[in-house]
Amino acid sequence: MIWKEKILIQLIPKGTVSFCLPPFSSSFRRLDVLTLTPWLAPIVWEGTFNSELLDSAYKPLNLTIGVTAFAIGKYTMFVGRFVESAEKLFMKGYRVNYYIFTNDPQVIPRVQLQPGRSLSIVPIKKYSHWQEISMRRMEAINRHIAEVSHREVNYLFCLDIDMVFHNPWGVETLGEMVAAIHPGYYNVPRSQFPYERRSSSAAFIPDSQGDFYYAGAVFGGLLKQVYEFTRACHMTILADKANGIMAAWQEESHLNKRFFSHKPSKLLSPEYVWDDTKPKPPEVRLIRFSTVNKDYKEIRD
Amino acid sequence: MDIKKVHIVIPIVMAGIIGYFGTEIMDIKKVHILIPIVMAGIIGYLGTKIMDIKEVHILIPIVMAGIIGYLGQTDLNEAFSVLPSIPHISRPSSQPVRQVDLDETSLVISRQTDLNEAFSVLPRMSYPQPFVDKPQRTDVLLMSPWLAPIMWEGTFNRDILNAQYRQKKFVVGVATFAVKKYVRFIEGFLGSANKFFLSGHRVNFYLFTDHPEKVPSMKLAPEKSLFIIPVQNYSRWQDISMNRMDIISNRIRTHWHYEVDYLYSMDIDVQMFEHIGVEIIDTLVGTISSWQYTKPRDSNSYERRPESRAAIPSGEGDFYYAASFYGGSVSEVYKLTTACFKGVTEDRANGIEAKWHEESHLNKYLLYHKPTRLLSPEYYWDEELPRPQIIRVKRLSSVRKDLEEVRS
C-alpha cells in the first residue's frame, strides 16, 4: 500500500493584505476551556483557530477526505439528511468521498453532490443484533481501507449516520489521529466515565485512570493511523469475544481504551459531536454535528 | 429430614454459581448473596439435630458461601453501581448485555498481529484528570491560530510525553557554533545541556569550532555524544552568524540525515537552568523571542525593506522568532536552512544585509511555513531583560557578556 505523506502547513507568499491577526490579541483565544491536553494535543473549539488561514494553507494541497458511515437496516433513513447537510457544511471546497456501508444499497437515496465529491456504496452484511453491527464497524473500516480507500483519500473520518451537520466542519479537524470528546461526560470526574470496568475485558480502564470519555460516533485522522487504530480496536473486540464478554458500550469502550493507551494527536470539542436532547452550555458556542432524534426501539430491530 | 453432611455442599456451590454468573445474567444485589449463606445455616442447624455436628461447624459453610459469593463476582462495583442518568448519545441503556453470535466467531484476520501491541503500551501512570472546563493557564496564548501548541510551564505532563517518546527511539542532534572568542562559552553550554537538555534521551551535540584544541574535555551522560567539527571563521561576526545556515544545510545533506531524526540549532552563549525536554520535539519548531512577544505586529523587528529577500510586508506576521533556538525534523530543518541561506546569498549579491541577519530570513521563512510547535520565551530568555510574571520558568538564557568585546 502506498501511504500519502504527512502534511505540513505552508502558505504561498502573497503580496496582498494578510489575514493573520496579531497572535496575542483576544480574537483567537479561549480562556474558559481547556485547549491543550497534557500531552499537547490541541482541543479544537470555536475561537481557537483561524479558518481562512487554515484553508489558505490546506486547499493548495489537493487533499481528498474520506467519510465512512454505516447505514444498516432502518438506519438507511438517515443517509439523506446526513449527506445533504454534509454537502453544505463538511469540508466545504475540498474533495470528499463518502463511503456508505449498507446491507440494502437499493434504498440509499441519490443526493445531489458538489463537484469534486463522490459517494460510493459499500455492501455489508446485516447482523442480527445491533450491538454486533456496531462492533463490526472497526473491522469493516479496516478492510475497506486496505482494499479501496488507501488509494483514494489522505484523511478519513468515521462518523455515525444518525447525525446531521449544523455548522461548518473544516480542516481544523485534520490531524494524525483525531478523537472527539463525548458531550455527556466532558465535565465529569473520570471515575464516572462509562469505561468498561470489568478487568476481564480487553477494554478495561480502572477508576483512577483515563483522560477523557471519547465518543464512538466520531474519530478519524491520517489514513495510515486510522488503519492501525481500527485494527487495534478490532483485535481487542476479538479478544473479548474469545472470552465471552461484550464491553459496556460496544466498540466505544474499545475506542476509549485504545485512545487511553495511544493518545490522540488532536481532540475535537463536543461542538463536533453533540446530543440535541441536551441543553447547550456556554462553553459550547456552536453545534456543528449532532444527533437526530429517534425512537431506538423502532429502528434497532 | 434425611440430610447428610454432603448436602452442605449444595448451598455453597449455589452461592458460587450465583456469584460468578450474577454479573453476566442478572442484576445481583448484595442481598442475593445472603440466600446461599442462610440456606447453609438452615441445613447446618437441622443437621445438628440429626447428625453429630457441633454448632461451631455451622460457621464453616456459611463463611465458605460468603467467600465464594464474594470472589465469584469479578467486580463488586459492577453489580452494585448506580447507572448514571445522563442519556448516552445513541444508546438508551448502558446495561452490559452478554450476547455473542457463536456462528460468527470465525472471522478472517488479514495478518498475524502482536496482541501485546493492542493493549496498553504506556506504563501505568497516575496523574490528575484534565478537565475540559479548567484551562491550565489563562494568562498566555496556548495555541497559535493554526493550532500549533505553544510550550509554557504548566500546560504539559512530561511523564506522558516521555513515555510516548521512548517508544520511538529517536535521535536528536544539536548544532552549535563556537568560533573565535565564543569558545569560552562551550563549557557552560555543554555542562548545563548535559544536565537539562533532553535528559535521559539520546542527543548528539555537534560543536563547530575553529579552535578544536580549545574544547574542554567534558564528561557527558552516557546517552549524550559530542562531535567536534572544525570550521572556518570569518572576519565579520555577522558573516559567522549567517553562514551557520549554510553549514547546517550542507551537513544535513552529507551526514545528519542519516544520523539523526530531529535537529536543533542553538546559540553557544547560553546556559540552561531548567529541563528542556521532549516537549520541543516536533516537525518544525520556532522559539518566540523574549524581546518581541508583547510588541504589536507593526513595530516588530521584521525586515521591511522590499529589496531584501527577508522582507515581510507591513500588516503581516504572526510572532517574532529567535534564531538562537529553532529546529525540527531533519528534512524540515534542511528546507529551512537552505531557503534562509539562499536569501542571505541573494541579499549579499544585491549589497544588502537584513536587519537582524539570518534571524530576519528565519522569520520570513516561518511566516510562510508555519511551525508545528512554538516554544515560549521560557526556552530562550535574553538575560538583559527583566523577567515578567508570565515567564514562570527560565529554562535557557543567554550568558551575560560584553558584546563588543566578545565579537572583536
XYZ file of C-alpha atoms in Angstrom:
709
model
C 0.000 0.000 0.000
C 1.270 3.475 -0.678
C 0.549 5.923 2.065
C 0.088 9.577 1.375
C 2.654 11.750 3.141
C 2.244 13.814 6.288
C 1.005 17.310 5.659
C 2.796 20.467 6.733
C 1.108 23.846 6.557
C 2.717 26.178 4.091
C 1.447 29.414 2.713
C 2.264 30.678 -0.740
C 3.551 34.211 -0.167
C 1.062 36.822 -1.257
C 1.652 40.478 -1.844
C -1.796 41.313 -0.595
C -3.152 42.131 2.823
C -2.631 39.402 5.309
C -5.461 37.680 7.096
C -3.245 36.984 10.078
C -4.263 38.793 13.196
C -1.807 39.646 15.953
C -1.298 36.424 17.850
C -1.721 37.714 21.364
C -4.971 39.519 20.683
C -8.185 38.148 22.055
C -9.555 37.059 18.684
C -8.194 33.542 18.774
C -8.155 32.682 22.410
C -10.461 30.750 24.682
C -9.911 31.350 28.371
C -12.861 29.332 29.623
C -11.940 25.905 28.320
C -9.019 23.531 28.084
C -7.388 23.943 24.684
C -4.381 21.644 25.091
C -4.219 18.188 26.612
C -1.381 17.263 28.989
C 0.278 15.509 26.065
C -0.018 18.651 23.954
C -2.804 17.633 21.619
C -4.871 20.687 20.632
C -8.553 20.664 21.607
C -10.493 22.350 18.825
C -13.086 24.889 19.986
C -14.712 27.764 18.167
C -12.430 30.710 18.722
C -9.134 28.836 18.808
C -8.412 28.768 15.107
C -8.477 30.945 12.040
C -10.410 29.125 9.281
C -9.255 31.383 6.484
C -5.646 30.854 7.438
C -6.055 27.107 7.619
C -7.953 26.960 4.339
C -5.344 29.009 2.517
C -2.745 26.519 3.699
C -4.657 23.294 3.094
C -6.526 24.000 -0.145
C -3.432 24.008 -2.374
C -2.515 20.557 -1.110
C -5.272 18.898 -3.146
C -6.368 16.662 -0.358
C -9.166 14.179 -0.522
C -11.022 13.492 2.675
C -12.989 10.291 3.157
C -16.031 9.757 5.342
C -17.320 6.344 6.375
C -20.821 5.888 7.745
C -22.829 2.751 8.401
C -26.487 2.677 7.336
C -27.737 -0.779 8.215
C -31.351 -1.892 8.393
C -33.618 1.016 9.234
C -30.648 3.361 9.680
C -30.717 3.902 5.921
C -33.378 6.502 6.613
C -30.691 8.864 7.938
C -28.491 8.863 4.860
C -30.330 11.613 3.009
C -30.124 14.236 5.752
C -26.567 13.255 6.655
C -25.240 13.692 3.129
C -27.323 16.795 2.337
C -26.062 18.592 5.427
C -22.506 17.369 4.809
C -22.630 18.805 1.315
C -23.339 22.219 2.772
C -21.082 22.143 5.819
C -18.454 19.348 5.818
C -15.049 20.283 4.372
C -16.595 22.786 2.007
C -14.425 23.346 -1.031
C -12.436 20.154 -0.612
C -12.662 16.814 -2.372
C -14.715 14.412 -0.292
C -15.532 10.746 -0.822
C -18.475 9.374 1.137
C -18.374 5.641 1.764
C -21.814 4.450 2.877
C -21.696 0.903 4.237
C -25.108 -0.709 3.918
C -26.888 -4.030 3.607
C -29.508 -2.511 1.328
C -27.956 -0.474 -1.490
C -31.323 -0.005 -3.268
C -32.794 2.263 -0.624
C -29.863 4.664 -0.412
C -31.142 7.966 -1.827
C -29.365 9.721 -4.655
C -28.207 13.027 -3.221
C -27.009 15.845 -5.449
C -23.281 16.300 -4.755
C -20.969 19.288 -5.277
C -18.227 18.913 -7.881
C -15.191 17.022 -6.610
C -17.302 14.963 -4.232
C -18.434 11.392 -4.674
C -20.469 8.778 -2.869
C -19.846 5.082 -3.071
C -21.898 2.337 -1.515
C -20.101 -0.488 0.255
C -22.258 -3.591 0.595
C -22.056 -5.191 4.013
C -23.806 -7.962 5.856
C -26.502 -7.199 8.390
C -26.024 -8.960 11.692
C -28.967 -9.913 13.850
C -28.101 -7.836 16.935
C -27.476 -4.099 16.832
C -24.510 -4.478 19.162
C -22.889 -6.860 16.718
C -23.492 -4.465 13.839
C -21.906 -1.704 15.890
C -18.841 -3.693 16.821
C -18.192 -4.976 13.321
C -17.635 -1.447 12.077
C -13.976 -1.416 13.064
C -13.225 -4.487 11.024
C -15.228 -3.240 8.052
C -13.484 0.131 8.014
C -10.089 -1.520 8.334
C -10.760 -3.877 5.486
C -12.122 -1.114 3.288
C -9.004 0.992 3.851
C -6.825 -1.914 2.800
C -8.887 -2.654 -0.276
C -10.096 0.685 -1.506
C -9.669 3.947 0.333
C -5.890 3.894 0.740
C -5.688 4.764 -2.923
C -8.320 7.453 -2.802
C -8.070 9.576 0.311
C -5.473 11.234 2.550
C -7.611 11.577 5.655
C -10.570 9.531 6.803
C -13.350 10.312 9.264
C -15.600 7.606 10.647
C -18.934 9.080 11.622
C -22.281 7.819 12.837
C -25.015 8.146 10.210
C -27.857 9.158 12.528
C -26.478 12.685 12.824
C -26.702 15.997 10.999
C -24.280 18.859 10.349
C -25.499 22.238 11.618
C -22.350 24.362 11.329
C -19.081 24.232 9.412
C -16.723 21.334 9.951
C -13.423 22.173 8.294
C -9.741 21.373 8.082
C -9.172 22.464 11.673
C -10.216 18.883 12.416
C -7.454 17.267 10.386
C -4.698 15.546 12.305
C -2.774 12.325 12.626
C -5.270 10.687 14.950
C -8.366 12.599 15.958
C -10.882 11.839 18.702
C -13.983 13.718 19.836
C -14.999 14.428 23.430
C -18.370 12.911 24.314
C -20.970 15.583 25.167
C -22.387 13.651 28.084
C -19.196 13.308 30.103
C -16.949 16.253 29.426
C -17.091 17.816 32.879
C -17.447 14.712 34.961
C -14.809 13.030 37.180
C -13.030 10.150 35.478
C -14.429 7.565 37.891
C -17.850 8.297 36.398
C -16.806 7.777 32.798
C -18.684 4.751 31.422
C -15.480 2.945 30.582
C -15.565 -0.823 30.658
C -14.821 -1.575 34.319
C -14.544 -5.358 34.306
C -10.901 -6.352 34.357
C -11.612 -9.457 32.279
C -12.350 -7.275 29.270
C -9.598 -6.052 26.978
C -11.259 -2.629 27.113
C -10.853 -2.348 30.895
C -9.816 1.017 32.339
C -9.632 1.292 36.154
C -11.409 4.034 38.131
C -8.286 6.045 38.780
C -7.258 6.307 35.143
C -8.456 7.915 31.978
C -8.153 11.302 30.336
C -11.489 11.914 28.613
C -14.508 9.933 27.557
C -14.415 9.916 23.782
C -17.458 9.429 21.567
C -17.632 6.398 19.306
C -19.626 8.473 16.813
C -16.613 10.454 15.582
C -12.992 9.528 15.035
C -10.553 9.960 12.201
C -7.141 11.033 11.027
C -4.456 10.234 8.539
C -5.395 7.104 6.679
C -2.483 5.074 7.990
C -3.298 5.949 11.573
C -6.969 5.114 11.154
C -5.947 1.784 9.648
C -3.804 0.970 12.686
C -6.440 2.251 15.062
C -9.288 0.192 13.625
C -7.071 -2.873 13.515
C -6.133 -2.467 17.179
C -9.748 -1.939 18.260
C -10.844 -4.928 16.274
C -8.186 -7.073 17.959
C -9.394 -6.168 21.428
C -13.006 -6.766 20.347
C -11.988 -10.244 19.176
C -10.109 -10.908 22.393
C -13.271 -10.132 24.343
C -15.311 -12.326 22.061
C -12.986 -15.210 22.720
C -13.547 -14.662 26.431
C -17.306 -14.434 26.029
C -17.581 -10.843 27.151
C -19.021 -7.780 25.453
C -17.872 -4.356 26.587
C -20.341 -1.973 28.221
C -20.629 0.369 25.232
C -19.516 -1.974 22.487
C -16.821 -0.559 20.235
C -16.939 2.792 22.012
C -15.398 1.094 25.063
C -12.638 -0.338 22.913
C -12.109 3.026 21.237
C -11.714 4.627 24.642
C -9.225 2.013 25.731
C -7.185 2.477 22.609
C -7.197 6.277 22.909
C -6.109 5.947 26.500
C -3.071 3.838 25.691
C -2.271 5.535 22.375
C -3.277 9.124 22.875
C -4.880 11.027 20.012
C -2.890 13.854 18.449
C -5.917 16.147 18.256
C -9.205 16.353 20.109
C -12.478 17.801 18.900
C -14.610 19.592 21.468
C -18.227 18.467 21.974
C -19.174 21.032 19.295
C -18.271 18.271 16.876
C -20.394 15.557 18.444
C -23.415 16.923 20.206
C -26.578 15.399 21.597
C -29.557 17.531 20.679
C -31.518 16.458 23.722
C -29.003 18.253 25.935
C -29.274 21.972 26.705
C -26.372 23.926 25.234
C -23.885 25.120 27.905
C -21.969 28.407 27.496
C -18.696 26.620 26.638
C -20.289 25.169 23.531
C -20.669 28.274 21.376
C -21.545 26.397 18.222
C -23.030 22.993 17.485
C -21.522 21.585 14.339
C -22.642 17.952 14.273
C -25.360 16.378 16.382
C -27.820 13.570 16.808
C -31.134 13.204 15.075
C -33.947 12.428 17.499
C -35.237 8.953 17.051
C -37.100 6.073 18.651
C -34.475 3.416 19.362
C -36.898 0.553 19.795
C -38.388 1.173 16.432
C -35.213 1.326 14.390
C -32.952 -1.207 16.002
C -34.627 -4.470 15.044
C -35.208 -34.900 57.266
C -32.721 -37.234 55.864
C -29.929 -34.759 55.325
C -26.389 -35.867 55.052
C -23.155 -33.972 55.555
C -22.628 -33.883 51.838
C -25.781 -31.805 51.355
C -23.997 -28.859 52.992
C -22.103 -28.549 49.736
C -25.258 -27.633 47.790
C -25.800 -24.093 49.075
C -22.064 -23.433 48.981
C -21.885 -24.383 45.321
C -25.066 -22.408 44.606
C -23.508 -19.353 46.211
C -20.512 -19.762 43.988
C -22.557 -20.154 40.834
C -24.844 -17.240 41.604
C -21.883 -15.071 42.457
C -19.941 -15.986 39.350
C -22.675 -15.679 36.781
C -24.632 -12.982 38.503
C -22.660 -10.265 36.836
C -23.469 -11.598 33.401
C -27.060 -12.721 33.694
C -28.867 -10.966 36.465
C -28.799 -7.769 38.351
C -27.350 -9.210 41.531
C -27.619 -7.116 44.583
C -25.823 -7.527 47.875
C -28.861 -9.114 49.399
C -28.811 -12.059 46.983
C -25.552 -13.328 48.427
C -27.331 -13.877 51.701
C -29.534 -16.568 50.179
C -26.947 -19.343 49.988
C -25.470 -18.277 53.294
C -28.843 -18.550 55.034
C -29.534 -21.880 53.374
C -26.205 -23.192 54.548
C -27.133 -22.034 58.000
C -30.539 -23.727 57.954
C -29.228 -27.034 56.667
C -26.395 -26.909 59.112
C -28.743 -26.208 62.005
C -31.071 -29.010 61.084
C -28.038 -31.144 60.668
C -27.032 -30.683 64.284
C -30.287 -32.184 65.304
C -29.712 -35.205 63.142
C -26.005 -35.707 62.961
C -23.208 -35.433 65.384
C -22.082 -31.974 64.330
C -21.037 -29.304 66.720
C -22.681 -25.940 66.307
C -19.405 -24.236 65.672
C -19.031 -26.305 62.497
C -22.015 -24.465 61.056
C -19.812 -21.454 60.599
C -17.698 -23.264 58.042
C -20.210 -23.494 55.195
C -21.560 -20.037 55.927
C -18.128 -18.482 55.650
C -17.292 -20.538 52.578
C -20.543 -19.497 50.896
C -19.739 -15.921 51.658
C -16.231 -16.196 50.292
C -17.280 -17.959 47.096
C -20.039 -15.449 46.585
C -17.655 -12.559 47.031
C -14.892 -13.906 44.836
C -17.332 -15.156 42.253
C -18.221 -11.632 41.357
C -15.309 -10.258 39.454
C -16.073 -6.748 40.449
C -18.498 -5.936 43.233
C -18.928 -2.412 41.989
C -20.193 -3.701 38.701
C -23.232 -5.283 40.262
C -23.853 -2.560 42.795
C -23.202 0.574 40.766
C -25.932 3.083 40.184
C -26.271 3.834 36.500
C -25.706 7.477 35.621
C -28.828 9.215 34.489
C -27.040 11.067 31.678
C -28.527 9.895 28.393
C -25.944 8.375 26.124
C -25.602 9.762 22.682
C -27.059 6.942 20.662
C -27.860 4.129 23.060
C -30.521 4.435 25.750
C -29.320 1.796 28.180
C -25.837 1.086 29.383
C -26.602 -2.326 30.783
C -23.964 -4.751 29.605
C -25.557 -7.426 27.507
C -23.931 -10.754 27.067
C -24.698 -11.685 23.518
C -22.276 -13.485 21.328
C -23.184 -14.814 17.918
C -21.374 -18.080 18.148
C -21.622 -18.831 14.473
C -19.838 -15.601 13.637
C -16.659 -16.138 15.621
C -14.655 -17.372 12.664
C -13.505 -14.035 11.305
C -10.687 -13.598 8.876
C -7.732 -11.698 10.220
C -5.587 -10.480 7.393
C -2.219 -10.765 9.058
C -0.635 -12.095 12.202
C -0.754 -9.457 14.844
C 1.041 -8.869 18.065
C -1.726 -8.821 20.650
C 0.519 -7.037 23.104
C 0.547 -4.078 20.792
C -3.190 -3.717 21.035
C -3.140 -3.491 24.808
C -1.829 -0.712 26.959
C 1.562 0.492 25.888
C 2.005 3.405 28.237
C 3.146 2.338 31.684
C 0.563 2.670 34.423
C 0.812 6.306 35.401
C -1.109 8.351 37.840
C -1.748 11.985 37.032
C -4.582 14.379 37.672
C -7.528 14.256 35.303
C -7.570 17.028 32.692
C -10.928 18.841 32.967
C -12.424 20.423 29.885
C -13.737 23.422 31.796
C -10.462 24.075 33.645
C -7.791 25.538 31.380
C -4.271 25.284 32.773
C -3.262 28.851 32.043
C -5.337 31.846 31.110
C -2.591 34.465 31.146
C -0.885 33.383 27.937
C -1.769 32.131 24.476
C -1.504 28.353 24.415
C -2.142 27.677 20.727
C -1.445 29.589 17.568
C -4.375 30.364 15.225
C -3.259 27.421 13.103
C -3.488 25.142 16.138
C 0.225 24.743 16.866
C 0.730 24.284 20.633
C 2.892 26.847 22.444
C 5.095 25.408 25.213
C 4.527 27.087 28.549
C 5.162 25.754 32.008
C 2.072 24.112 33.436
C 0.492 23.040 30.191
C 2.051 19.642 29.698
C 2.845 16.480 31.576
C 6.370 15.473 30.786
C 5.925 11.942 32.113
C 3.310 11.180 29.478
C 5.407 12.809 26.790
C 8.489 10.857 27.837
C 6.590 7.594 27.830
C 5.336 8.288 24.314
C 8.748 9.442 23.117
C 10.671 6.485 24.482
C 8.732 4.084 22.299
C 10.004 5.760 19.190
C 13.771 5.630 19.745
C 14.540 8.927 18.101
C 17.983 10.512 17.974
C 18.179 14.275 18.322
C 21.053 16.401 17.065
C 22.053 19.832 18.330
C 24.168 22.069 16.126
C 26.084 24.836 17.847
C 28.952 27.109 16.838
C 31.870 28.290 18.987
C 34.036 30.443 16.778
C 36.857 32.770 17.896
C 36.199 34.090 21.398
C 32.944 32.206 21.700
C 34.896 29.099 22.682
C 34.733 30.421 26.234
C 31.041 29.514 26.365
C 31.491 25.851 25.472
C 31.890 24.565 28.984
C 28.859 26.384 30.337
C 26.734 25.290 27.415
C 27.703 21.637 27.414
C 27.734 21.332 31.176
C 24.208 22.678 31.557
C 22.890 20.947 28.430
C 24.231 17.654 29.675
C 22.113 18.094 32.763
C 18.979 19.751 31.405
C 18.626 19.102 27.697
C 16.509 16.070 26.832
C 17.723 14.440 29.980
C 17.723 10.662 29.643
C 17.361 10.715 25.866
C 19.906 10.278 23.088
C 21.405 13.536 21.882
C 24.341 14.178 19.537
C 25.952 17.545 20.152
C 27.668 18.791 17.010
C 30.103 21.501 18.007
C 31.512 23.542 15.150
C 34.645 25.408 16.107
C 37.709 26.982 14.581
C 39.693 26.035 17.675
C 39.144 22.321 18.288
C 42.099 22.288 20.671
C 40.330 24.708 22.957
C 37.344 22.497 23.552
C 37.493 21.446 27.214
C 37.273 17.748 27.869
C 33.929 17.069 29.461
C 32.262 14.035 30.857
C 28.822 13.690 29.356
C 25.927 11.425 30.314
C 26.020 8.031 28.564
C 23.238 8.854 26.124
C 24.882 12.132 25.114
C 27.639 12.299 22.492
C 29.872 15.161 21.425
C 31.210 15.571 17.894
C 33.740 18.336 17.269
C 33.751 19.631 13.703
C 36.395 22.110 12.535
C 35.002 25.120 10.745
C 36.357 28.215 9.154
C 35.955 31.554 10.825
C 35.101 34.833 9.123
C 36.260 38.306 9.951
C 32.774 39.715 10.360
C 30.697 38.236 13.169
C 27.582 38.785 11.074
C 29.011 36.504 8.439
C 29.892 33.871 11.007
C 26.308 34.055 12.217
C 24.690 33.935 8.801
C 26.889 31.219 7.369
C 25.693 28.836 10.054
C 22.639 28.235 7.903
C 24.782 27.107 5.014
C 26.953 24.881 7.151
C 23.941 23.222 8.749
C 22.238 22.719 5.413
C 25.328 21.074 3.927
C 25.963 18.929 6.936
C 22.410 17.604 6.890
C 22.826 16.614 3.288
C 26.153 14.906 3.809
C 25.797 13.370 7.249
C 22.948 14.251 9.522
C 20.026 12.964 7.589
C 21.472 9.508 8.239
C 22.386 10.169 11.839
C 19.500 11.964 13.492
C 15.737 12.253 13.284
C 15.430 15.756 14.702
C 17.894 18.613 14.600
C 18.070 21.819 16.639
C 20.271 24.811 16.103
C 21.255 26.631 19.299
C 23.480 29.565 20.160
C 26.535 28.593 22.216
C 26.466 31.610 24.506
C 23.649 30.265 26.640
C 23.115 28.257 29.767
C 20.281 26.041 30.810
C 18.693 26.253 34.239
C 15.656 24.076 33.913
C 14.722 20.988 31.995
C 14.104 21.258 28.310
C 12.518 18.001 27.362
C 10.692 16.116 24.654
C 8.017 18.792 24.501
C 10.298 20.530 21.988
C 10.241 17.610 19.553
C 8.056 18.285 16.538
C 8.289 18.706 12.773
C 9.092 22.426 12.672
C 9.750 24.360 15.861
C 10.384 28.063 16.448
C 11.032 29.938 19.684
C 9.175 33.168 20.361
C 11.687 35.905 21.002
C 11.876 37.276 24.505
C 12.245 40.785 23.097
C 9.250 40.747 20.859
C 6.477 38.739 22.416
C 4.405 41.677 23.592
C 5.068 44.163 20.859
C 2.331 44.796 18.333
C 2.962 43.432 14.892
C 3.971 46.636 13.172
C 6.804 47.639 15.431
C 8.385 44.223 15.186
C 11.939 43.778 14.132
C 10.974 42.204 10.848
C 12.960 43.297 7.839
C 10.636 45.645 5.945
C 12.771 46.877 3.052
C 11.374 45.214 -0.058
C 14.886 44.965 -1.578
C 15.790 42.280 0.909
C 14.715 38.672 0.458
C 13.810 38.657 4.127
C 11.212 41.392 3.734
C 7.816 40.878 5.330
C 5.128 43.293 4.113
C 3.656 45.528 6.753
C 0.469 44.166 8.298
C 1.793 40.614 8.129
C 3.474 38.454 10.690
C 2.456 36.076 13.473
C 5.278 36.084 16.011
C 8.885 37.195 16.089
C 11.071 34.113 16.297
C 14.553 33.979 17.820
C 17.284 32.469 15.663
C 19.026 31.341 18.832
C 16.920 28.198 19.102
C 14.991 26.575 16.286
C 14.703 23.099 14.866
C 12.513 20.246 13.810
C 12.695 17.117 11.727
C 15.929 16.845 9.833
C 14.181 17.234 6.470
C 12.293 20.364 7.537
C 15.404 21.955 9.005
C 17.154 21.206 5.739
C 14.485 23.068 3.806
C 14.553 25.947 6.280
C 18.325 26.423 6.312
C 18.608 26.041 2.551
C 15.890 28.630 1.946
C 17.268 31.056 4.504
C 20.792 30.837 3.218
C 19.574 31.327 -0.331
C 18.008 34.573 0.895
C 21.255 35.597 2.584
C 23.245 34.917 -0.578
C 20.840 36.837 -2.794
C 20.909 39.766 -0.389
C 24.708 39.788 -0.439
C 24.677 39.833 -4.224
C 22.370 42.850 -4.041
C 24.539 44.609 -1.483
C 22.009 44.486 1.327
C 22.093 42.858 4.716
C 18.889 42.098 6.592
C 18.201 43.953 9.827
C 18.784 41.005 12.136
C 20.837 38.879 9.744
C 19.775 35.284 9.461
C 17.079 35.862 12.077
C 15.228 38.083 9.601
C 15.356 35.351 6.992
C 14.216 32.804 9.571
C 11.213 34.960 10.401
C 10.276 35.270 6.760
C 10.509 31.513 6.340
C 8.453 30.717 9.427
C 5.744 33.173 8.431
C 5.090 31.254 5.262
C 5.951 27.799 6.617
C 4.083 27.750 9.877
C 5.838 25.970 12.733
C 4.007 22.928 14.016
C 5.037 23.826 17.561
C 6.182 27.001 19.257
C 8.408 27.443 22.270
C 7.561 30.258 24.643
C 10.290 32.701 25.688
C 10.961 30.331 28.621
C 13.079 28.458 26.102
C 15.327 31.336 25.194
C 15.417 34.259 27.565
C 17.688 37.210 26.938
C 19.489 37.838 30.217
C 19.371 41.571 29.753
C 15.610 41.667 30.135
C 13.733 41.747 33.444
C 11.607 38.624 33.744
C 7.836 39.188 33.785
C 5.373 37.070 35.719
C 4.140 35.167 32.729
C 7.582 33.641 32.387
C 7.352 31.261 35.324
C 10.455 29.322 34.419
C 13.646 30.413 32.730
C 14.879 27.262 31.080
C 17.594 28.638 28.875
C 19.075 32.096 28.878
C 21.870 33.967 27.272
C 25.060 34.437 29.238
C 25.897 37.991 30.285
C 28.674 39.309 28.142
C 30.183 42.405 26.687
C 29.010 42.110 23.082
C 31.644 44.429 21.697
C 34.466 42.619 23.390
C 33.416 39.087 22.563
C 32.693 39.875 18.949
C 36.031 41.543 18.251
